[in-house]
Amino acid sequence: MARLEPMSTTTPCQRCALRALPIYRRLNEAELAFVEKFKIGEMEVQAGSDILLAGTHSAHLFTIYDGWCFRYDLMEDGGRQILSLLLPGDFIGLQTEMLGTMQHSVQSLTDVRLCVFSRERIWTIFERFPQLSFDLTWAAACGERTVEVALANVGRRPSFERLAALVMHLYRQLEGLRLVKDGTILWPLTQQHIADLLGLSTVHVNRVLRRLINSGLIRLDGRRLTVVDPGALAEIAGVDLEKPLRRPLI
Amino acid sequence: MARLEPMSTTTPCQRCALRALPIYRRLNEAELAFVEKFKIGEMEVQAGSDILLAGTHSAHLFTIYDGWCFRYDLMEDGGRQILSLLLPGDFIGLQTEMLGTMQHSVQSLTDVRLCVFSRERIWTIFERFPQLSFDLTWAAACGERTVEVALANVGRRPSFERLAALVMHLYRQLEGLRLVKDGTILWPLTQQHIADLLGLSTVHVNRVLRRLINSGLIRLDGRRLTVVDPGALAEIAGVDLEKPLRRPLI
DNA sequence: CCCGGTCCTTAACAAATGTTGTGGGCGATC
DNA sequence: GATCGCCCACAACATTTGTTAAGGACCGGG
């Protein structure tokens, strides 16, 4: 399970590096002050840890400050479907409040730093901060849309395009987070992860990934992936490169 | 496009038949009074009409009072992925408010009666009705979960089980709405619809549907489907029959 | 330094699913 | 009552994808 680290140096929300990004709405004084109190700490988790398990009632609400996670369902036959990847700024565990208990599990892909929020005080948001309430609904809508795009991708695109779309989806997200350097992004996904994201077998992922690399569209060394020609890849992926994608952040 | 009918007899929210169902939270006096004013009318739409189109900004917010709709994405190659089916009580167009413009389209499967709400006044909810704000987020979370289950189904189950899961999912939903009579439900879906829901070709849907019928697990005559042995089908589908599934309704 | 684990790679083969094409039923329309 | 369009059925064949199996690279622990 998640490992709780001694809280080295926690960042006050006012000086949060994430919040400064233009993709996020700027909070007003009162909101920011509330969020600061709403936040009860930070947590560090090793790569490959389960953060939340399906069927449980999460004690806390999290946002990712740094690192990658993924949400997944386990099937009766032991198979796994990854529902979405979670990047900095994304919520973890909001569903608990709404759905009573977690329907999916969440696991870290990299070492991760989480902001921890008090679940009791979430009601204060609805009672006293209309704009933040809206943002919560907004966040849920964004999350839903992400899964919808994944569904269309898995249901209606052949494996090559499907993989291309995954890469470009991540590329765009990370661009918004300023995590693309010279076309290169972190790539902590094993071929097993990709298979479970795209509804393929690992062997087939290997085939298709190799094809994508041989085509010269991407390069992959170790845990870094370079998109050689984003325009061309976006074309294949059927993804719109321009979209601005503003998102909420509590 | 949607056809606007002369408003024959609109139902006041206080006497809404849907609202009486135990799956829904009971609103208090103030909330109910507000919702009543929030609702600006009703609308009737013929089967097969587009209600909202991707890329547009919907003028209204709807809930389904009676009938079935579906949300879908069109792919570059003309393919279609159905993202979810919408049944009585479900929202249509909530995303517009959050995401700026509709990312998907919505079409009616049957003749449909919709409740129409004022989009401007949606802010009043966030400002003055914390519990209803919560319900909006809750609704979004429910919608997301539905898509997630569909994704896992498409990504990780073979076609036979996949179809079984679709049938049982609907069966359970309709049960909550009291729309199951002697194991029989309405079945307005063509094989094309099923294909676009499950990420299959129509030919393959035909094969699998035939197999499901021949196995004696379901019967299908015209536009009615009978689940002969819900327990057995749920077993194959990998679906939990018991789950209570309470949901929000504005 | 060896060992076991995880991840990647590839091949040969098997199975699931897609494609193309043809025909029949049936209801709406002229 | 002809005709058109939509939906369903089914066959033959093509293709994609899955399965099983085997080996290599790498890494951390004993």
XYZ file of C-alpha atoms (C1' of nucleotides) in Angstrom:
560
model
C 0.000 0.000 0.000
C 0.916 3.634 -0.179
C 3.870 4.652 1.866
C 3.542 7.700 4.034
C 6.700 9.735 3.977
C 7.806 12.198 6.604
C 6.457 15.475 5.278
C 9.638 17.094 4.153
C 8.575 20.458 2.811
C 4.970 20.948 1.843
C 4.151 23.643 -0.650
C 1.524 26.228 0.315
C -1.244 26.371 -2.292
C -0.544 30.041 -2.943
C 2.853 29.156 -4.314
C 1.855 25.940 -6.044
C 3.737 25.643 -9.335
C 0.858 23.769 -10.976
C -1.655 26.462 -10.211
C 0.384 29.034 -12.080
C -0.124 27.239 -15.401
C -2.440 28.984 -17.843
C -4.578 25.874 -18.313
C -6.034 26.426 -14.869
C -8.566 28.932 -13.692
C -7.157 31.441 -11.235
C -8.799 31.186 -7.823
C -9.738 34.285 -5.868
C -8.405 35.127 -2.407
C -11.169 33.488 -0.428
C -11.095 30.331 -2.482
C -7.350 30.006 -2.244
C -7.444 30.552 1.502
C -10.063 27.855 1.827
C -8.178 25.382 -0.326
C -5.117 25.979 1.786
C -7.062 24.939 4.884
C -8.854 22.173 3.035
C -5.500 20.602 2.289
C -4.288 18.579 5.221
C -0.904 17.491 3.939
C 1.137 15.817 1.296
C 1.990 12.194 0.687
C 4.702 10.443 -1.217
C 4.112 7.105 -2.829
C 6.520 4.749 -4.545
C 6.036 3.686 -8.139
C 3.771 0.639 -8.446
C 1.816 1.151 -5.219
C -1.914 0.790 -4.920
C -3.272 4.095 -3.678
C -6.956 3.209 -3.613
C -8.666 -0.147 -3.992
C -12.020 -0.855 -5.562
C -14.697 -1.597 -2.992
C -13.138 0.520 -0.278
C -14.110 3.878 1.065
C -11.152 6.170 0.660
C -10.270 8.064 3.797
C -8.940 11.015 1.855
C -9.277 12.938 -1.316
C -6.119 13.511 -3.333
C -4.768 15.508 -6.180
C -1.561 14.620 -7.950
C 1.153 17.160 -7.441
C 3.852 15.261 -9.266
C 4.049 11.897 -11.047
C 1.688 9.603 -12.926
C -1.028 7.224 -11.728
C -3.701 5.174 -13.425
C -7.224 4.066 -12.596
C -8.172 0.485 -13.443
C -10.802 -2.225 -13.225
C -10.010 -5.878 -12.660
C -12.100 -8.371 -14.619
C -13.377 -11.702 -13.333
C -10.817 -13.582 -15.437
C -7.938 -11.613 -13.966
C -7.679 -9.228 -16.896
C -7.216 -5.537 -16.273
C -8.625 -2.526 -18.050
C -6.930 0.763 -17.427
C -9.633 3.423 -17.442
C -7.439 6.479 -17.600
C -4.056 7.841 -16.778
C -3.822 10.485 -14.071
C -1.327 13.306 -14.350
C -0.454 16.263 -12.132
C -3.562 18.250 -11.270
C -5.905 15.280 -11.527
C -8.180 14.202 -8.691
C -8.049 10.846 -7.008
C -10.955 9.534 -5.021
C -13.663 12.066 -5.772
C -15.973 9.195 -6.747
C -16.027 7.831 -3.235
C -18.032 10.786 -2.070
C -20.587 10.411 -4.833
C -20.784 6.684 -5.392
C -20.425 5.524 -1.798
C -17.457 3.327 -2.495
C -14.653 3.218 -5.034
C -15.685 1.322 -8.131
C -12.167 1.235 -9.519
C -8.635 1.037 -8.138
C -5.814 3.534 -8.475
C -2.132 2.747 -8.713
C 0.998 4.840 -9.105
C 3.083 4.487 -12.259
C 5.973 6.560 -11.047
C 6.990 7.877 -7.681
C 4.222 10.289 -6.883
C 3.622 13.247 -4.641
C 0.004 13.794 -3.671
C -1.825 16.625 -2.006
C -4.165 15.238 0.631
C -7.516 16.853 1.343
C -10.021 16.393 4.102
C -13.064 14.479 2.940
C -15.345 15.902 5.629
C -14.683 19.430 4.598
C -15.666 18.734 0.997
C -19.185 19.708 1.973
C -17.984 23.159 2.798
C -17.197 23.583 -0.855
C -20.770 22.926 -1.868
C -22.111 25.077 0.931
C -19.906 28.108 0.623
C -17.999 28.126 -2.674
C -20.288 28.018 -5.707
C -17.461 28.476 -8.171
C -15.477 25.654 -6.625
C -18.590 23.461 -6.638
C -18.873 24.174 -10.301
C -15.236 23.252 -10.714
C -15.853 19.906 -9.084
C -18.604 19.146 -11.563
C -16.369 20.448 -14.290
C -13.597 18.115 -13.175
C -15.993 15.193 -13.263
C -17.098 16.173 -16.764
C -13.481 16.358 -17.920
C -12.800 12.951 -16.463
C -15.828 11.537 -18.194
C -14.808 12.983 -21.528
C -11.362 11.453 -21.215
C -12.874 8.025 -20.744
C -15.237 8.602 -23.652
C -12.379 9.376 -25.984
C -10.651 6.220 -24.809
C -13.808 4.199 -25.434
C -14.156 5.483 -28.981
C -10.491 4.793 -29.516
C -10.696 1.210 -28.300
C -14.028 0.486 -29.911
C -13.510 2.023 -33.300
C -9.869 2.353 -34.218
C -7.368 -0.271 -35.408
C -4.413 -0.905 -33.176
C -1.896 1.276 -34.973
C -4.051 4.385 -34.878
C -5.149 3.447 -31.396
C -1.607 3.524 -30.102
C -0.875 6.725 -31.986
C -3.883 8.314 -30.335
C -2.674 7.276 -26.891
C 0.709 8.837 -27.483
C -0.741 12.064 -28.828
C -3.295 12.296 -26.047
C -0.514 12.157 -23.502
C 1.660 14.483 -25.495
C -1.016 17.150 -25.487
C -1.809 16.755 -21.811
C 1.825 17.007 -20.874
C 2.296 19.994 -23.107
C -0.324 21.819 -21.077
C 1.635 20.898 -17.977
C 4.919 22.080 -19.492
C 6.302 18.572 -19.287
C 7.388 18.282 -22.915
C 11.047 19.068 -23.621
C 12.095 19.051 -27.283
C 9.288 16.721 -28.216
C 10.315 14.296 -25.485
C 8.101 13.095 -22.657
C 8.459 10.721 -19.769
C 7.251 7.238 -20.702
C 6.778 5.095 -17.598
C 4.386 2.702 -19.320
C 5.351 -0.925 -19.843
C 3.912 -2.747 -22.814
C 1.611 -4.463 -20.361
C 0.220 -1.092 -19.312
C -0.310 -0.113 -22.936
C -2.091 -3.379 -23.607
C -4.407 -2.805 -20.663
C -5.065 0.750 -21.777
C -5.861 -0.137 -25.369
C -7.604 -3.481 -24.973
C -4.855 -5.428 -26.739
C -2.535 -8.289 -25.870
C 1.038 -7.493 -24.903
C 2.359 -9.372 -27.910
C 0.292 -7.272 -30.233
C 1.332 -4.092 -28.492
C 4.896 -5.097 -29.116
C 4.197 -5.560 -32.828
C 2.417 -2.259 -33.194
C 4.823 -0.267 -31.055
C 7.696 -1.617 -33.111
C 5.890 -0.595 -36.268
C 5.345 2.893 -34.904
C 9.025 3.194 -34.043
C 10.201 1.779 -37.365
C 7.980 4.216 -39.204
C 10.121 6.940 -37.676
C 7.178 8.719 -36.070
C 8.412 8.233 -32.532
C 11.601 7.290 -30.790
C 11.781 5.382 -27.560
C 14.804 4.984 -25.351
C 14.342 3.562 -21.947
C 11.716 5.571 -20.172
C 11.647 8.547 -22.510
C 9.580 8.877 -25.667
C 10.146 11.411 -28.417
C 7.477 12.426 -30.869
C 9.441 13.151 -34.011
C 6.651 14.787 -35.982
C 3.667 15.712 -33.790
C 1.641 16.917 -36.768
C 2.006 13.679 -38.672
C 1.300 11.555 -35.625
C -1.740 13.623 -34.726
C -3.010 13.118 -38.245
C -2.757 9.344 -37.923
C -4.198 9.439 -34.447
C -7.191 11.447 -35.558
C -6.471 13.907 -32.758
C -6.796 17.655 -32.843
C -3.521 19.284 -31.872
C -4.804 22.794 -31.349
C -7.473 22.374 -28.728
C -6.641 24.520 -25.691
C -8.068 22.233 -22.983
C -8.506 24.383 -19.934
C -9.216 22.413 -16.801
C -10.254 22.934 -13.213
C -7.929 22.605 -10.281
C -9.006 22.792 -6.698
C -33.586 17.992 -35.942
C -35.726 17.753 -32.883
C -39.365 18.511 -33.442
C -41.032 20.811 -31.016
C -44.503 19.595 -30.212
C -47.323 21.709 -28.907
C -47.039 21.265 -25.201
C -50.005 19.085 -24.530
C -49.980 18.592 -20.787
C -46.776 19.224 -18.903
C -46.296 17.469 -15.612
C -45.444 19.588 -12.581
C -42.256 18.338 -10.926
C -44.099 17.719 -7.667
C -46.154 15.046 -9.316
C -43.423 13.633 -11.544
C -43.785 9.864 -11.742
C -40.034 9.383 -12.078
C -39.239 11.279 -8.939
C -41.355 8.932 -6.866
C -39.072 5.988 -7.592
C -36.972 4.790 -4.667
C -33.742 5.009 -6.667
C -33.900 8.780 -6.438
C -33.136 11.061 -3.535
C -36.180 12.930 -2.277
C -35.853 16.694 -2.712
C -36.968 19.064 0.007
C -39.636 21.761 -0.421
C -37.308 24.557 -1.441
C -35.406 22.422 -3.886
C -38.529 21.124 -5.502
C -39.942 24.610 -5.819
C -36.758 25.775 -7.460
C -36.615 22.870 -9.883
C -40.178 23.605 -10.837
C -39.189 27.141 -11.819
C -35.909 25.978 -13.314
C -37.885 23.833 -15.743
C -39.105 25.887 -18.647
C -41.109 23.280 -20.519
C -41.267 19.918 -22.152
C -40.336 18.771 -25.611
C -41.272 15.810 -27.734
C -38.897 14.327 -30.219
C -39.404 11.633 -32.816
C -37.315 8.479 -32.822
C -34.091 8.888 -34.764
C -33.733 12.651 -34.336
C -30.509 14.401 -33.459
C -31.115 16.326 -30.251
C -27.653 17.800 -29.821
C -24.744 17.901 -32.221
C -21.050 17.782 -31.374
C -19.360 21.132 -31.709
C -22.464 23.138 -30.909
C -23.435 24.988 -27.803
C -26.726 23.594 -26.622
C -29.326 26.224 -25.900
C -30.971 24.133 -23.231
C -30.369 21.523 -20.650
C -32.606 18.451 -20.752
C -33.581 15.459 -18.761
C -35.334 12.478 -20.273
C -38.822 12.039 -18.996
C -39.746 9.143 -21.255
C -37.962 7.202 -23.986
C -34.375 6.278 -24.882
C -31.528 8.286 -26.396
C -27.849 7.671 -26.962
C -24.694 9.752 -26.957
C -22.168 9.109 -29.713
C -18.919 10.189 -31.341
C -18.330 10.121 -35.064
C -14.885 8.989 -36.200
C -12.912 10.451 -39.093
C -13.601 7.378 -41.216
C -17.344 7.699 -40.713
C -17.518 5.082 -37.998
C -19.612 5.711 -34.916
C -18.990 4.883 -31.282
C -21.972 5.011 -29.002
C -20.736 6.276 -25.640
C -23.766 5.463 -23.566
C -27.481 4.939 -23.662
C -29.658 7.494 -21.921
C -32.805 6.448 -20.139
C -35.505 8.330 -18.230
C -33.963 10.510 -15.541
C -30.684 10.998 -17.396
C -29.277 14.437 -18.218
C -28.629 15.685 -21.714
C -26.308 18.576 -22.367
C -24.773 19.148 -18.951
C -21.318 18.987 -20.544
C -21.920 22.129 -22.570
C -21.790 24.205 -19.450
C -18.535 22.670 -18.305
C -16.675 21.979 -21.521
C -17.769 25.026 -23.507
C -19.159 23.037 -26.376
C -20.627 19.593 -26.855
C -17.933 17.035 -27.549
C -20.420 14.355 -28.540
C -23.813 14.190 -30.219
C -27.097 12.926 -28.838
C -29.830 11.161 -30.756
C -33.198 9.700 -29.827
C -33.731 5.965 -30.163
C -37.455 6.043 -29.529
C -39.986 8.794 -29.420
C -38.867 10.802 -26.450
C -40.309 13.322 -24.041
C -37.792 15.687 -22.513
C -37.959 18.149 -19.670
C -36.297 21.395 -20.730
C -34.339 23.507 -18.262
C -32.969 26.998 -18.443
C -29.239 27.033 -18.876
C -28.775 30.489 -17.418
C -30.407 29.534 -14.203
C -28.061 26.586 -13.683
C -25.774 28.975 -11.823
C -28.474 29.504 -9.257
C -28.051 25.883 -8.329
C -24.410 26.335 -7.489
C -25.095 29.580 -5.697
C -28.079 28.641 -3.617
C -28.576 24.860 -3.496
C -25.540 23.013 -2.160
C -27.281 19.682 -2.144
C -28.369 20.066 -5.751
C -24.846 21.148 -6.682
C -23.639 17.978 -5.107
C -26.234 16.079 -7.110
C -24.894 17.568 -10.320
C -21.415 16.346 -9.522
C -22.911 13.049 -8.477
C -24.698 12.785 -11.813
C -21.465 13.461 -13.635
C -19.728 10.777 -11.589
C -22.486 8.278 -12.398
C -22.183 9.097 -16.065
C -18.457 8.630 -15.940
C -18.768 5.284 -14.234
C -21.190 4.073 -16.883
C -18.689 4.874 -19.602
C -15.919 3.206 -17.620
C -17.873 -0.019 -17.373
C -18.482 0.147 -21.118
C -14.775 0.689 -21.746
C -13.774 -2.314 -19.673
C -16.448 -4.318 -21.435
C -15.230 -3.381 -24.902
C -11.560 -3.576 -24.066
C -11.462 -6.762 -22.098
C -14.379 -9.055 -22.831
C -15.057 -11.317 -25.816
C -18.077 -10.500 -27.896
C -20.478 -12.994 -26.375
C -19.910 -11.829 -22.819
C -19.819 -8.275 -24.058
C -23.282 -8.512 -25.487
C -24.547 -10.303 -22.413
C -23.200 -7.468 -20.296
C -24.983 -4.900 -22.417
C -28.277 -6.689 -22.021
C -27.890 -7.095 -18.284
C -26.773 -3.517 -17.808
C -29.939 -2.321 -19.455
C -32.029 -4.844 -17.635
C -30.834 -3.577 -14.278
C -31.247 0.055 -15.175
C -34.760 -0.517 -16.410
C -35.576 -2.531 -13.344
C -34.798 0.487 -11.230
C -37.148 2.482 -13.432
C -39.870 -0.128 -13.142
C -39.738 -0.765 -16.861
C -39.286 -4.526 -16.698
C -42.460 -6.586 -17.091
C -42.098 -10.360 -16.666
C -38.460 -10.226 -17.609
C -39.301 -8.324 -20.773
C -37.909 -4.943 -21.734
C -38.256 -2.621 -24.674
C -35.497 -3.210 -27.243
C -35.308 -0.343 -29.717
C -31.718 -1.136 -30.692
C -30.911 -2.255 -34.204
C -27.933 -4.510 -34.733
C -26.119 -1.459 -36.048
C -26.666 0.273 -32.730
C -25.369 -2.738 -30.857
C -22.313 -2.864 -33.076
C -21.575 0.793 -32.402
C -22.065 0.286 -28.691
C -19.802 -2.736 -28.430
C -17.115 -1.918 -30.970
C -18.075 -4.769 -33.295
C -19.183 -5.099 -36.903
C -22.877 -5.607 -37.611
C -22.190 -9.015 -39.115
C -20.493 -10.142 -35.976
C -23.254 -8.741 -33.816
C -25.655 -10.813 -35.846
C -23.605 -13.964 -35.198
C -23.304 -13.340 -31.486
C -26.881 -12.223 -30.972
C -28.059 -15.350 -32.734
C -25.863 -17.439 -30.493
C -27.275 -15.718 -27.414
C -30.816 -16.393 -28.584
C -30.104 -19.998 -29.565
C -28.579 -20.614 -26.175
C -32.012 -19.886 -24.743
C -30.780 -17.131 -22.455
C -32.829 -14.418 -24.100
C -35.781 -14.180 -26.459
C -36.262 -11.436 -28.971
C -39.410 -10.673 -30.857
C -39.595 -7.464 -32.780
C -38.781 -4.660 -30.410
C -39.127 -6.567 -27.148
C -36.432 -8.578 -25.445
C -37.003 -11.149 -22.711
C -34.299 -12.231 -20.327
C -35.207 -15.852 -19.640
C -32.808 -16.416 -16.753
C -31.409 -13.168 -15.375
C -29.169 -14.966 -12.912
C -27.511 -17.090 -15.587
C -27.097 -14.170 -17.947
C -25.663 -11.972 -15.217
C -23.178 -14.716 -14.471
C -21.973 -14.793 -18.062
C -21.983 -11.021 -18.262
C -19.860 -10.703 -15.153
C -22.420 -8.280 -13.761
C -23.609 -7.945 -10.206
C -27.388 -8.282 -10.051
C -27.883 -7.030 -6.523
C -26.329 -3.590 -6.582
C -28.890 -0.993 -5.543
C -27.737 1.881 -7.779
C -29.263 5.019 -6.361
C -28.931 8.017 -8.605
C -29.475 11.736 -8.560
C -32.351 13.477 -10.289
C -32.705 17.205 -10.564
C 28.744 -14.065 -8.990
C 24.617 -16.508 -9.568
C 19.748 -16.368 -9.435
C 15.052 -15.039 -10.013
C 12.131 -11.605 -11.567
C 10.381 -8.353 -14.931
C 10.335 -6.616 -19.359
C 11.046 -6.885 -24.191
C 11.380 -9.514 -28.663
C 10.173 -12.772 -32.141
C 8.095 -16.851 -34.391
C 4.431 -20.131 -35.496
C 0.045 -21.041 -35.086
C -4.972 -20.512 -33.568
C -9.021 -18.002 -32.953
C -11.859 -14.043 -33.159
C -13.535 -10.642 -35.828
C -14.012 -7.894 -40.177
C -15.366 -7.558 -45.212
C -17.885 -8.333 -49.178
C -21.715 -9.912 -51.282
C -26.288 -11.806 -51.816
C -31.029 -12.388 -50.658
C -35.408 -12.007 -47.958
C -38.898 -9.563 -45.100
C -41.374 -5.607 -44.237
C -43.200 -1.070 -43.851
C -43.584 3.603 -46.024
C -44.589 6.010 -50.096
C -46.148 6.945 -54.587
C -49.320 -3.186 -56.062
C -44.625 -1.579 -57.613
C -40.668 0.414 -55.592
C -37.423 1.985 -52.319
C -34.992 1.845 -48.079
C -33.872 -0.251 -43.871
C -33.073 -4.159 -41.210
C -31.910 -8.887 -40.681
C -29.669 -13.313 -42.122
C -26.007 -16.011 -43.727
C -22.024 -17.711 -46.474
C -17.119 -17.432 -48.026
C -13.189 -15.419 -47.399
C -9.575 -11.963 -45.589
C -7.380 -9.820 -41.841
C -6.456 -8.597 -37.360
C -5.519 -9.967 -33.098
C -4.688 -13.501 -29.471
C -1.997 -17.573 -27.653
C 1.786 -20.210 -26.639
C 6.422 -20.705 -26.438
C 11.136 -19.579 -26.337
C 15.069 -16.675 -25.603
C 17.698 -12.306 -24.458
C 18.577 -7.985 -21.706
C 18.655 -6.046 -17.518
C 18.532 -5.444 -12.497
C 18.538 -6.260 -7.612
C 19.129 -9.586 -3.826
C 21.330 -13.347 -1.784
